[in-house]
Short mmCIF file of C-alpha atoms in Angstrom, two decimals:
data_model
loop_
_atom_site.label_atom_id
_atom_site.label_comp_id
_atom_site.label_asym_id
_atom_site.label_seq_id
_atom_site.Cartn_x
_atom_site.Cartn_y
_atom_site.Cartn_z
CA MET M 654 0.00 0.00 0.00
CA ALA M 655 2.63 2.48 1.09
CA TYR M 656 4.75 1.23 -1.77
CA THR M 657 2.05 1.93 -4.34
CA VAL M 658 1.32 5.39 -2.96
CA ALA M 659 5.01 6.27 -3.01
CA PHE M 660 5.32 4.94 -6.54
CA TRP M 661 2.49 7.09 -7.86
CA ILE M 662 3.75 10.22 -6.13
CA LEU M 663 7.22 9.63 -7.57
CA ALA M 664 5.84 8.81 -11.01
CA THR M 665 3.81 12.02 -11.08
CA LEU M 666 6.79 14.12 -10.02
CA CYS M 667 9.06 12.32 -12.47
CA ILE M 668 6.83 12.78 -15.50
CA GLY M 669 5.88 16.31 -14.45
CA SER M 670 9.50 17.40 -14.24
CA ALA M 671 10.27 15.64 -17.52
CA VAL M 672 7.48 17.62 -19.19
CA VAL M 673 8.98 20.84 -17.78
CA VAL M 674 12.38 19.86 -19.21
CA VAL M 675 10.88 19.53 -22.67
CA LEU M 676 8.40 22.42 -22.65
CA GLY M 677 10.14 24.96 -20.39
CA ARG M 678 11.05 28.25 -22.02
CA ASN M 679 13.99 29.04 -19.78
CA ALA M 680 17.08 26.89 -20.24
CA VAL M 681 18.14 27.15 -16.58
CA VAL M 682 14.67 26.17 -15.33
CA CYS M 683 14.80 23.20 -17.72
CA GLY M 684 18.17 22.26 -16.28
CA LEU M 685 16.86 22.45 -12.71
CA ALA M 686 13.84 20.35 -13.71
CA LEU M 687 16.19 17.76 -15.20
CA ALA M 688 18.17 17.67 -11.96
CA PHE M 689 14.92 17.15 -10.04
CA ASN M 690 13.94 14.45 -12.51
CA LEU M 691 17.19 12.62 -11.81
CA VAL M 692 16.47 12.77 -8.08
CA THR M 693 13.00 11.27 -8.58
CA VAL M 694 14.59 8.44 -10.61
CA ALA M 695 16.81 7.85 -7.58
CA GLY M 696 13.55 7.62 -5.62
CA PHE M 697 12.50 4.69 -7.84
CA PHE M 698 15.79 2.97 -7.06
CA LEU M 699 15.04 3.46 -3.36
CA LEU M 700 11.63 1.84 -3.80
CA LEU M 701 13.42 -1.16 -5.32
CA ASN M 702 15.72 -1.36 -2.28
CA ALA M 703 18.71 -0.41 -4.47
CA ARG M 704 20.09 2.19 -2.08
CA PHE M 705 23.59 2.23 -3.49
CA MET M 706 22.27 2.97 -6.96
CA ALA M 707 19.91 5.63 -5.63
CA PHE M 708 22.51 7.62 -3.72
CA VAL M 709 25.17 7.28 -6.41
CA GLN M 710 22.62 8.42 -8.97
CA VAL M 711 21.98 11.58 -6.93
CA MET M 712 25.68 12.14 -6.22
CA VAL M 713 26.96 11.65 -9.77
CA TYR M 714 24.13 12.92 -11.97
CA ALA M 715 22.27 15.49 -9.89
CA GLY M 716 25.18 16.60 -7.70
CA GLY M 717 27.95 16.44 -10.29
CA ILE M 718 27.05 16.40 -13.96
CA MET M 719 23.92 18.56 -13.77
CA VAL M 720 25.74 21.22 -11.75
CA LEU M 721 28.34 21.48 -14.49
CA ILE M 722 25.65 21.72 -17.18
CA LEU M 723 23.87 24.44 -15.18
CA PHE M 724 27.20 26.19 -14.75
CA VAL M 725 27.51 26.50 -18.54
CA LEU M 726 23.85 27.48 -19.01
CA MET M 727 24.16 30.23 -16.41
CA LEU M 728 27.39 31.57 -17.92
CA PHE M 729 25.66 31.93 -21.29
CA ASN M 730 22.84 33.70 -19.48
CA ILE M 731 20.23 32.68 -22.02
CA GLN M 732 17.06 34.73 -21.61
CA ASP M 733 13.58 33.27 -21.88
CA GLU M 734 12.79 32.28 -25.40
CA GLU M 735 10.17 34.74 -26.58
CA LYS M 736 8.46 32.22 -28.78
CA ALA M 737 9.22 28.57 -28.98
CA ARG M 738 11.04 28.06 -32.26
CA MET M 739 9.47 25.58 -34.62
CA PRO M 740 11.73 22.56 -34.72
CA ARG M 741 13.22 21.60 -38.03
CA PHE M 742 11.53 18.99 -40.17
CA PHE M 743 13.96 16.22 -39.31
CA GLN M 744 13.97 16.94 -35.58
CA ARG M 745 10.21 16.90 -35.57
CA TYR M 746 9.48 13.69 -37.40
CA LEU M 747 12.61 11.81 -36.43
CA GLY M 748 11.71 12.61 -32.81
CA PHE M 749 8.30 10.99 -33.22
CA LEU M 750 9.88 8.00 -34.91
CA VAL M 751 12.51 7.47 -32.24
CA THR M 752 9.98 7.87 -29.42
CA ALA M 753 7.61 5.40 -31.09
CA GLY M 754 10.45 2.93 -31.50
CA LEU M 755 11.40 3.27 -27.85
CA MET M 756 7.79 2.74 -26.76
CA VAL M 757 7.53 -0.44 -28.85
CA LEU M 758 10.77 -1.68 -27.32
CA LEU M 759 9.59 -0.92 -23.77
CA PHE M 760 6.21 -2.59 -24.20
CA ALA M 761 7.85 -5.61 -25.79
CA ALA M 762 10.19 -5.82 -22.80
CA LEU M 763 7.32 -5.49 -20.31
CA ARG M 764 5.47 -8.36 -21.97
CA ASN M 765 8.42 -10.60 -21.23
CA PRO M 766 7.48 -12.22 -17.89
CA GLU M 767 11.10 -12.46 -16.78
CA VAL M 768 11.62 -8.71 -17.13
CA ALA M 769 8.21 -7.74 -15.79
CA SER M 770 8.75 -9.59 -12.52
CA PHE M 771 12.19 -8.04 -12.05
CA PRO M 772 13.38 -7.27 -9.42
CA ASP M 773 12.54 -9.21 -6.32
CA ARG M 774 12.42 -6.64 -3.55
CA SER M 775 12.32 -9.20 -0.76
CA SER M 776 15.78 -10.63 -1.46
CA GLU M 777 19.18 -9.13 -0.83
CA PHE M 778 18.98 -7.52 -4.26
CA GLY M 779 20.40 -4.02 -4.37
CA THR M 780 22.15 -3.86 -1.03
CA VAL M 781 25.69 -2.47 -1.09
CA ALA M 782 27.17 -5.86 -0.21
CA ALA M 783 25.23 -7.73 -2.91
CA LEU M 784 26.12 -5.15 -5.54
CA GLY M 785 29.81 -5.24 -4.62
CA THR M 786 29.94 -9.01 -4.76
CA GLU M 787 28.29 -9.08 -8.18
CA LEU M 788 30.57 -6.36 -9.54
CA PHE M 789 33.80 -7.93 -8.38
CA THR M 790 32.98 -11.56 -9.15
CA LYS M 791 30.44 -12.11 -11.90
CA PHE M 792 30.97 -8.86 -13.75
CA PHE M 793 34.62 -8.30 -12.93
CA TYR M 794 35.95 -8.02 -16.50
CA PRO M 795 33.18 -5.76 -17.84
CA PHE M 796 33.60 -3.59 -14.74
CA GLU M 797 37.34 -3.21 -15.27
CA ALA M 798 36.84 -2.61 -18.98
CA ILE M 799 34.43 0.25 -18.21
CA SER M 800 36.93 1.71 -15.73
CA VAL M 801 39.65 1.72 -18.39
CA LEU M 802 37.24 3.22 -20.90
CA LEU M 803 36.37 6.06 -18.52
CA LEU M 804 40.05 6.66 -17.78
CA VAL M 805 40.83 6.86 -21.49
CA ALA M 806 37.98 9.32 -21.98
CA MET M 807 39.27 11.43 -19.10
CA VAL M 808 42.84 11.52 -20.43
CA GLY M 809 41.49 12.35 -23.86
CA ALA M 810 39.42 15.24 -22.51
CA VAL M 811 42.41 16.68 -20.67
CA LEU M 812 44.57 16.32 -23.79
CA LEU M 813 41.98 18.09 -25.96
CA ALA M 814 41.34 20.89 -23.49
CA LYS M 815 44.94 21.63 -22.61
CA LYS M 816 47.19 22.07 -25.61
CA ARG M 817 50.33 22.80 -23.63
CA LEU M 818 50.90 20.20 -20.97
CA MET I 804 0.19 -2.50 13.76
CA THR I 805 1.19 -1.29 17.19
CA ASP I 806 4.79 -2.08 16.30
CA LEU I 807 4.61 0.18 13.27
CA LEU I 808 2.86 2.85 15.30
CA ILE I 809 5.52 2.80 18.01
CA ASN I 810 8.23 2.89 15.36
CA LEU I 811 6.63 5.89 13.72
CA LEU I 812 6.17 7.61 17.06
CA SER I 813 9.74 7.02 18.20
CA THR I 814 11.06 8.26 14.83
CA ALA I 815 8.88 11.34 15.05
CA ILE I 816 10.07 12.10 18.58
CA LEU I 817 13.70 11.56 17.54
CA LEU I 818 13.15 13.82 14.54
CA VAL I 819 11.77 16.62 16.69
CA VAL I 820 14.64 16.24 19.15
CA VAL I 821 17.32 16.26 16.42
CA VAL I 822 15.90 19.20 14.49
CA SER I 823 15.42 21.28 17.63
CA ALA I 824 18.93 20.39 18.78
CA LEU I 825 20.30 21.42 15.39
CA MET I 826 18.37 24.70 15.38
CA GLY I 827 19.39 25.39 18.96
CA GLY I 828 22.96 24.62 17.97
CA VAL I 829 22.71 27.05 15.09
CA ALA I 830 21.42 29.80 17.37
CA ILE I 831 24.18 29.22 19.91
CA MET I 832 26.81 29.01 17.16
CA THR I 833 25.89 32.43 15.77
CA TRP I 834 26.43 33.85 19.25
CA ILE I 835 29.66 31.90 19.80
CA GLU I 836 30.98 32.96 16.42
CA ARG I 837 30.42 36.64 17.20
CA ARG I 838 31.76 36.42 20.74
CA LEU I 839 34.80 34.37 19.76
CA SER I 840 35.64 36.58 16.81
CA ALA I 841 35.42 39.52 19.19
CA MET I 842 37.80 37.83 21.64
CA ILE I 843 40.22 37.01 18.82
CA GLN I 844 40.12 40.64 17.65
CA TYR I 845 40.34 42.05 21.18
CA ARG I 846 36.88 43.59 21.38
CA LEU I 847 33.70 42.69 23.25
CA GLY I 848 31.11 41.46 20.79
CA PRO I 849 27.38 41.29 21.54
CA ASN I 850 27.08 41.22 25.35
CA ARG I 851 23.92 43.26 26.02
CA VAL I 852 20.91 40.98 25.43
CA GLY I 853 20.57 38.56 28.32
CA PRO I 854 23.44 37.14 30.36
CA MET I 855 26.71 37.53 28.40
CA GLY I 856 24.58 38.39 25.37
CA LEU I 857 23.22 34.86 25.20
CA PHE I 858 19.77 36.00 24.03
CA GLN I 859 21.27 37.82 21.06
CA PRO I 860 20.17 35.06 18.59
CA ILE I 861 16.54 35.58 19.70
CA ALA I 862 16.81 39.29 19.07
CA ASP I 863 18.42 38.59 15.70
CA GLY I 864 15.63 36.17 14.81
CA ILE I 865 12.92 38.69 15.64
CA LYS I 866 14.74 41.31 13.61
CA PHE I 867 14.94 39.00 10.59
CA ILE I 868 11.24 38.19 10.75
CA TRP I 869 10.20 41.86 10.82
CA LYS I 870 12.54 43.02 8.07
CA GLU I 871 11.11 43.73 4.63
CA ASP I 872 11.46 40.83 2.23
CA VAL I 873 12.77 42.37 -0.99
CA THR I 874 12.72 40.53 -4.29
CA PRO I 875 14.56 42.37 -7.07
CA ARG I 876 12.38 43.40 -10.03
CA ASP I 877 14.32 41.33 -12.57
CA ALA I 878 14.79 38.31 -10.35
CA HIS I 879 13.34 34.97 -11.36
CA GLY I 880 10.62 34.92 -8.70
CA PRO I 881 9.91 31.21 -8.05
CA ILE I 882 13.54 30.12 -8.06
CA HIS I 883 14.60 33.15 -6.03
CA SER I 884 12.16 32.01 -3.35
CA LEU I 885 13.04 28.33 -3.68
CA ALA I 886 16.81 28.77 -3.34
CA PRO I 887 16.99 29.30 0.47
CA ALA I 888 15.03 26.08 1.02
CA LEU I 889 17.27 24.25 -1.44
CA ALA I 890 20.24 25.35 0.66
CA MET I 891 18.66 24.29 3.95
CA ILE I 892 17.14 20.88 3.14
CA PRO I 893 20.31 18.97 2.08
CA ALA I 894 22.12 20.19 5.17
CA LEU I 895 19.40 18.75 7.41
CA VAL I 896 19.08 15.52 5.41
CA ALA I 897 22.81 14.83 5.62
CA PHE I 898 22.67 14.91 9.40
CA SER I 899 20.02 12.17 9.49
CA VAL I 900 22.52 9.30 9.13
CA ILE I 901 24.81 10.43 11.93
CA PRO I 902 24.59 8.35 15.12
CA PHE I 903 24.75 10.91 17.93
CA GLY I 904 24.49 8.36 20.70
CA PRO I 905 24.55 4.62 21.40
CA GLU I 906 21.61 2.24 21.20
CA ILE I 907 19.52 2.97 24.27
CA GLU I 908 16.92 0.74 25.81
CA LEU I 909 13.60 2.36 26.57
CA PHE I 910 10.42 0.53 27.68
CA GLY I 911 11.99 -2.77 26.73
CA ARG I 912 13.00 -1.86 23.19
CA THR I 913 16.32 -0.97 21.69
CA ILE I 914 16.37 2.43 20.05
CA PRO I 915 19.51 3.45 18.14
CA LEU I 916 20.08 7.19 18.47
CA VAL I 917 20.20 7.82 14.74
CA LEU I 918 17.42 8.92 12.43
CA VAL I 919 18.22 6.78 9.39
CA ASN I 920 20.04 3.50 9.97
CA ILE I 921 20.66 2.01 6.52
CA ASP I 922 23.50 0.11 4.90
CA ALA I 923 24.43 2.96 2.57
CA GLY I 924 24.23 5.72 5.19
CA VAL I 925 27.55 7.35 4.33
CA LEU I 926 26.44 7.57 0.72
CA LEU I 927 23.18 9.25 1.76
CA ALA I 928 25.16 11.94 3.57
CA LEU I 929 27.40 12.44 0.54
CA ALA I 930 24.46 12.54 -1.87
CA ALA I 931 22.71 15.15 0.27
CA ALA I 932 25.90 17.18 0.59
CA SER I 933 26.39 17.13 -3.16
CA LEU I 934 22.92 18.65 -3.60
CA GLY I 935 23.78 21.52 -1.25
CA VAL I 936 25.33 23.43 -4.10
CA TYR I 937 21.93 23.90 -5.79
CA GLY I 938 20.70 26.40 -3.23
CA ILE I 939 23.71 28.64 -3.79
CA VAL I 940 23.77 28.27 -7.56
CA CYS I 941 20.03 28.95 -7.85
CA ALA I 942 20.30 31.97 -5.55
CA GLY I 943 23.15 33.34 -7.62
CA TRP I 944 21.40 32.90 -10.90
CA ALA I 945 17.85 33.87 -9.91
CA SER I 946 18.95 37.20 -8.42
CA ARG I 947 19.94 38.50 -11.89
CA ASN I 948 22.86 40.28 -10.34
CA LYS I 949 26.41 39.97 -11.63
CA TYR I 950 27.93 39.64 -8.17
CA SER I 951 25.41 37.03 -7.17
CA LEU I 952 25.96 35.07 -10.37
CA MET I 953 29.72 35.12 -9.89
CA GLY I 954 29.25 33.87 -6.35
CA GLY I 955 26.95 31.09 -7.48
CA LEU I 956 29.30 29.96 -10.24
CA ARG I 957 32.27 30.02 -7.92
CA ALA I 958 30.33 27.87 -5.49
CA ALA I 959 29.51 25.35 -8.22
CA ALA I 960 33.13 25.05 -9.36
CA GLN I 961 34.54 24.99 -5.85
CA MET I 962 32.16 22.48 -4.34
CA ILE I 963 32.49 20.02 -7.22
CA SER I 964 36.28 20.26 -7.10
CA TYR I 965 36.55 19.66 -3.39
CA GLU I 966 33.92 16.96 -3.35
CA LEU I 967 36.37 14.71 -5.17
CA ALA I 968 39.00 15.05 -2.47
CA LEU I 969 36.31 14.71 0.22
CA VAL I 970 34.92 11.45 -1.17
CA LEU I 971 38.37 10.00 -1.84
CA ALA I 972 39.48 10.77 1.70
CA LEU I 973 36.37 9.00 2.91
CA ILE I 974 37.12 5.87 0.86
CA GLY I 975 40.08 5.25 3.17
CA VAL I 976 37.71 4.99 6.13
CA ILE I 977 35.34 2.74 4.19
CA LEU I 978 38.24 0.47 3.20
CA VAL I 979 39.29 0.09 6.80
CA SER I 980 35.83 -0.40 8.29
CA GLY I 981 34.40 -2.44 5.42
CA THR I 982 30.93 -0.95 5.84
CA LEU I 983 28.96 2.09 4.74
CA ARG I 984 26.69 2.04 7.79
CA PRO I 985 27.70 4.90 10.12
CA VAL I 986 26.42 3.03 13.19
CA GLU I 987 28.79 0.14 12.50
CA ILE I 988 31.68 2.45 11.70
CA VAL I 989 31.27 3.99 15.15
CA GLN I 990 30.83 0.66 16.91
CA GLN I 991 34.11 -0.58 15.42
CA GLN I 992 35.92 2.32 17.07
CA ALA I 993 35.00 1.31 20.62
CA GLY I 994 37.61 0.83 23.35
CA TRP I 995 40.73 2.92 23.85
CA PHE I 996 40.91 6.10 21.76
CA THR I 997 43.76 4.48 19.82
CA ASN I 998 41.03 2.42 18.14
CA TRP I 999 39.59 5.52 16.53
CA ASN I 1000 40.02 5.46 12.77
CA ILE I 1001 42.37 8.43 12.81
CA PHE I 1002 44.91 6.47 14.90
CA GLY I 1003 44.10 2.76 14.70
CA GLY I 1004 42.96 2.92 11.09
CA TRP I 1005 45.93 4.97 9.83
CA GLN I 1006 43.59 7.72 8.66
CA LEU I 1007 45.55 10.78 9.73
CA LEU I 1008 46.18 11.96 6.17
CA GLY I 1009 42.62 11.15 5.19
CA PHE I 1010 41.39 13.11 8.20
CA VAL I 1011 43.39 16.21 7.25
CA ILE I 1012 42.21 16.05 3.61
CA PHE I 1013 38.61 15.50 4.71
CA LEU I 1014 38.76 18.42 7.12
CA ILE I 1015 40.21 20.83 4.54
CA ALA I 1016 37.70 19.71 1.92
CA SER I 1017 34.81 20.11 4.32
CA TYR I 1018 35.83 23.73 4.90
CA ALA I 1019 35.52 24.25 1.16
CA GLU I 1020 32.22 22.35 1.04
CA THR I 1021 30.70 24.54 3.73
CA ASN I 1022 32.06 27.72 2.09
CA ARG I 1023 33.83 28.79 5.24
CA LEU I 1024 36.97 30.85 5.37
CA PRO I 1025 39.65 30.41 4.08
CA PHE I 1026 37.51 29.09 1.21
CA ASP I 1027 34.50 31.42 1.30
CA MET I 1028 34.90 32.52 -2.32
CA PRO I 1029 31.13 32.39 -3.09
CA GLU I 1030 30.54 35.26 -0.65
CA ALA I 1031 33.88 37.05 -0.68
CA GLU I 1032 32.60 40.46 0.39
CA SER I 1033 35.69 42.38 -0.74
CA GLU I 1034 35.18 41.16 -4.31
CA LEU I 1035 31.52 40.23 -4.65
CA VAL I 1036 29.61 42.54 -2.26
CA GLY I 1037 27.69 39.70 -0.58
CA GLY I 1038 28.15 36.99 -3.17
CA TYR I 1039 25.22 34.71 -3.87
CA HIS I 1040 23.02 36.21 -1.15
CA THR I 1041 23.52 39.87 -2.11
CA GLU I 1042 19.88 40.17 -3.21
CA TYR I 1043 18.35 38.41 -0.23
CA SER I 1044 16.85 39.95 2.86
CA SER I 1045 14.66 39.06 5.81
CA MET I 1046 14.04 35.37 6.58
CA LYS I 1047 15.27 34.22 3.17
CA PHE I 1048 18.71 35.60 3.95
CA SER I 1049 18.46 34.15 7.42
CA LEU I 1050 17.79 30.70 5.92
CA PHE I 1051 21.06 30.85 3.97
CA PHE I 1052 22.79 31.92 7.14
CA MET I 1053 21.26 29.05 9.12
CA ALA I 1054 22.02 26.57 6.32
CA GLU I 1055 25.69 27.49 6.57
CA TYR I 1056 25.70 26.73 10.28
CA VAL I 1057 23.75 23.49 9.89
CA ASN I 1058 26.29 22.49 7.24
CA MET I 1059 29.07 23.23 9.70
CA ILE I 1060 27.46 21.09 12.38
CA THR I 1061 26.86 18.25 9.90
CA SER I 1062 30.44 18.41 8.64
CA ALA I 1063 31.83 18.43 12.15
CA ALA I 1064 29.60 15.50 13.09
CA LEU I 1065 30.71 13.57 9.98
CA VAL I 1066 34.37 14.14 10.80
CA VAL I 1067 33.79 12.95 14.35
CA THR I 1068 31.76 9.91 13.24
CA LEU I 1069 34.18 8.75 10.57
CA PHE I 1070 37.55 9.56 12.08
CA LEU I 1071 37.21 10.26 15.79
CA GLY I 1072 35.03 7.49 17.11
CA GLY I 1073 31.66 9.25 17.02
CA TYR I 1074 30.02 8.92 20.42
CA GLN I 1075 32.76 6.61 21.77
CA VAL I 1076 34.34 8.04 24.90
CA GLY I 1077 37.77 6.61 24.08
CA LEU I 1078 38.12 4.40 27.14
CA PRO I 1079 37.73 0.61 27.38
CA ALA I 1080 34.39 -0.68 28.62
CA SER I 1081 35.92 -1.78 31.94
CA MET I 1082 36.65 1.85 32.87
CA LEU I 1083 33.16 3.07 31.96
CA PRO I 1084 29.90 2.72 33.89
CA GLU I 1085 27.60 -0.23 33.20
CA ALA I 1086 25.22 0.08 30.25
CA GLY I 1087 22.53 2.43 31.46
CA TRP I 1088 21.64 6.07 31.58
CA ALA I 1089 25.01 7.07 33.04
CA LEU I 1090 26.89 5.52 30.11
CA TRP I 1091 24.45 6.75 27.48
CA ILE I 1092 24.58 10.32 28.71
CA LEU I 1093 28.36 10.15 28.92
CA GLN I 1094 28.53 8.94 25.32
CA ILE I 1095 26.13 11.58 24.02
CA LEU I 1096 28.19 14.15 25.89
CA ALA I 1097 31.38 12.81 24.30
CA PHE I 1098 29.78 13.25 20.87
CA VAL I 1099 28.65 16.79 21.65
CA ILE I 1100 32.06 17.78 23.00
CA LYS I 1101 33.89 16.41 19.97
CA VAL I 1102 31.52 18.12 17.56
CA GLY I 1103 31.80 21.28 19.64
CA PHE I 1104 35.57 21.23 19.28
CA PHE I 1105 35.35 21.08 15.49
CA LEU I 1106 32.78 23.88 15.48
CA PHE I 1107 35.20 25.92 17.55
CA LEU I 1108 37.92 25.07 15.02
CA PHE I 1109 35.67 26.38 12.21
CA VAL I 1110 35.36 29.71 14.00
CA TRP I 1111 39.01 29.82 15.04
CA VAL I 1112 40.22 29.21 11.48
CA ARG I 1113 37.79 31.74 10.05
CA TRP I 1114 39.06 34.58 12.18
CA THR I 1115 42.74 33.62 11.86
CA LEU I 1116 43.42 32.84 8.21
CA PRO I 1117 43.01 35.23 5.28
CA ARG I 1118 40.95 34.27 2.24
CA PHE I 1119 42.53 32.31 -0.60
CA ARG I 1120 42.69 33.73 -4.09
CA TYR I 1121 40.44 31.85 -6.48
CA ASP I 1122 43.21 30.28 -8.58
CA GLN I 1123 45.04 29.26 -5.40
CA LEU I 1124 41.88 27.57 -4.23
CA MET I 1125 41.52 25.60 -7.47
CA ASN I 1126 45.22 24.69 -7.51
CA LEU I 1127 45.05 23.43 -3.95
CA GLY I 1128 41.97 21.35 -4.70
CA TRP I 1129 43.06 19.76 -7.96
CA LYS I 1130 46.85 19.68 -7.81
CA ARG I 1131 47.47 19.04 -4.13
CA LEU I 1132 44.48 17.54 -2.32
CA PHE I 1133 43.19 15.36 -5.16
CA PRO I 1134 46.51 13.52 -5.84
CA LEU I 1135 47.15 13.28 -2.11
CA ALA I 1136 43.73 11.73 -1.55
CA LEU I 1137 44.34 9.26 -4.38
CA ALA I 1138 47.72 8.33 -2.90
CA ASN I 1139 46.01 7.92 0.48
CA VAL I 1140 43.50 5.45 -0.97
CA MET I 1141 46.31 3.46 -2.61
CA ALA I 1142 48.37 3.45 0.57
CA ILE I 1143 45.46 2.31 2.74
CA ALA I 1144 44.58 -0.41 0.24
CA LEU I 1145 48.18 -1.66 0.22
CA LEU I 1146 48.42 -1.56 4.02
CA LEU I 1147 45.23 -3.58 4.21
CA ALA I 1148 46.42 -6.05 1.59
CA PHE I 1149 49.65 -6.69 3.54
CA ASP I 1150 47.77 -6.94 6.85
CA VAL I 1151 49.54 -3.96 8.41
CA ILE I 1152 46.12 -2.59 9.38
CA LYS I 1153 43.96 -5.15 11.04
CA ARG I 1154 40.27 -4.92 10.38
#
């Protein structure tokens, strides 16, 4: 009962903020709405008992990446758009197409009983210990590969940004 | 059902106690800050309202409430109003995971003196702290004032930079204790004070990095660039008045208390007195009160340190601040993590 109520409150906030991101006239307000949206997604993780994921989601996306994006938006000091510009032809129809494709994919996934029942909230799923064990045993090589990938990206960014090292 | 009801009730009571203690602490800290700064600068400070000026915070509060609340004409209204709350809420949330006392037994049940006791507690505090920057950034931007904006942007850059060093310094503690639950971290530090993480866990370097970074995270001198009055008028809160300004002010002090409590919990044994159980009274009210007192005294010391540092050191220049964060603290914190991991791998530190 409490779970369902919390889910619907979160879902409303999540979709509401997403709508603001898309329709908002002011870039900074859109950015703030996106940050709020990321926090509500963390709320869903909490409902699934995945606390590690929830707090890392807030820390990395809302507390780190979004702050940097807002930083740039505020420096540009974009004023309210007087009139929403009509999107270009491609943006408009390609957008519909991509969204429709995503919806088909999501519904197809939800029809799969294995995915629809995921995850089991009663088990140890999502605790810090369980996540750590999975990462460092079952998914060790993918995990290390991603770490190296991120390191390479970081070195690359520094190299591009700073000509004279 | 009654179980749930009692749980809810005890949480509610604990919540009221913690929030009032925090707000009381904030009020006392504003007075202590002014009195101590006066002593450091060889003057008197507020000593008129009540004994030794102790009622000064009440007078200040009444003044704030009655002041006119000005919103600049060009400000972005909703966000301008939202920003003070955005500054306050994360500071309060972060405190929720800090155990300020042992598990006490009341009416036959065990009640841990912590609001949120979960396995990822340390992460919750970090996540909340990382959101603290929004209040300042929003205030800076929504005021439509160049000084405010500069203050807000400085805050964003500074807090993200120092968060790295802060989190890395904390990883050392997590490596040693092997848990993210603050209650367990504190319980592991029982016994002689040499068992505290700072000594027994080889966390001295981590402690120093964490302390420096938390000064930057709370925007206190010598890192108070977002409100450097000699450069930015008032910084991000230039365009705020009345209770909205007061909320920013209170948020800063709540942040200080939370940071001090985090330092104490992670590095200095939290509520542990620092003596073996044989030298302490039996489990009971005497012990519990002693332990809560130990926590308060330790936190109080770090709050005093905040004030002491503020009125002793001059402000950093902005590029110095960034250099310190990225070129000194960040590599040092990384080296600290490596060193702790190696020491653990070779069994020099026992878990």
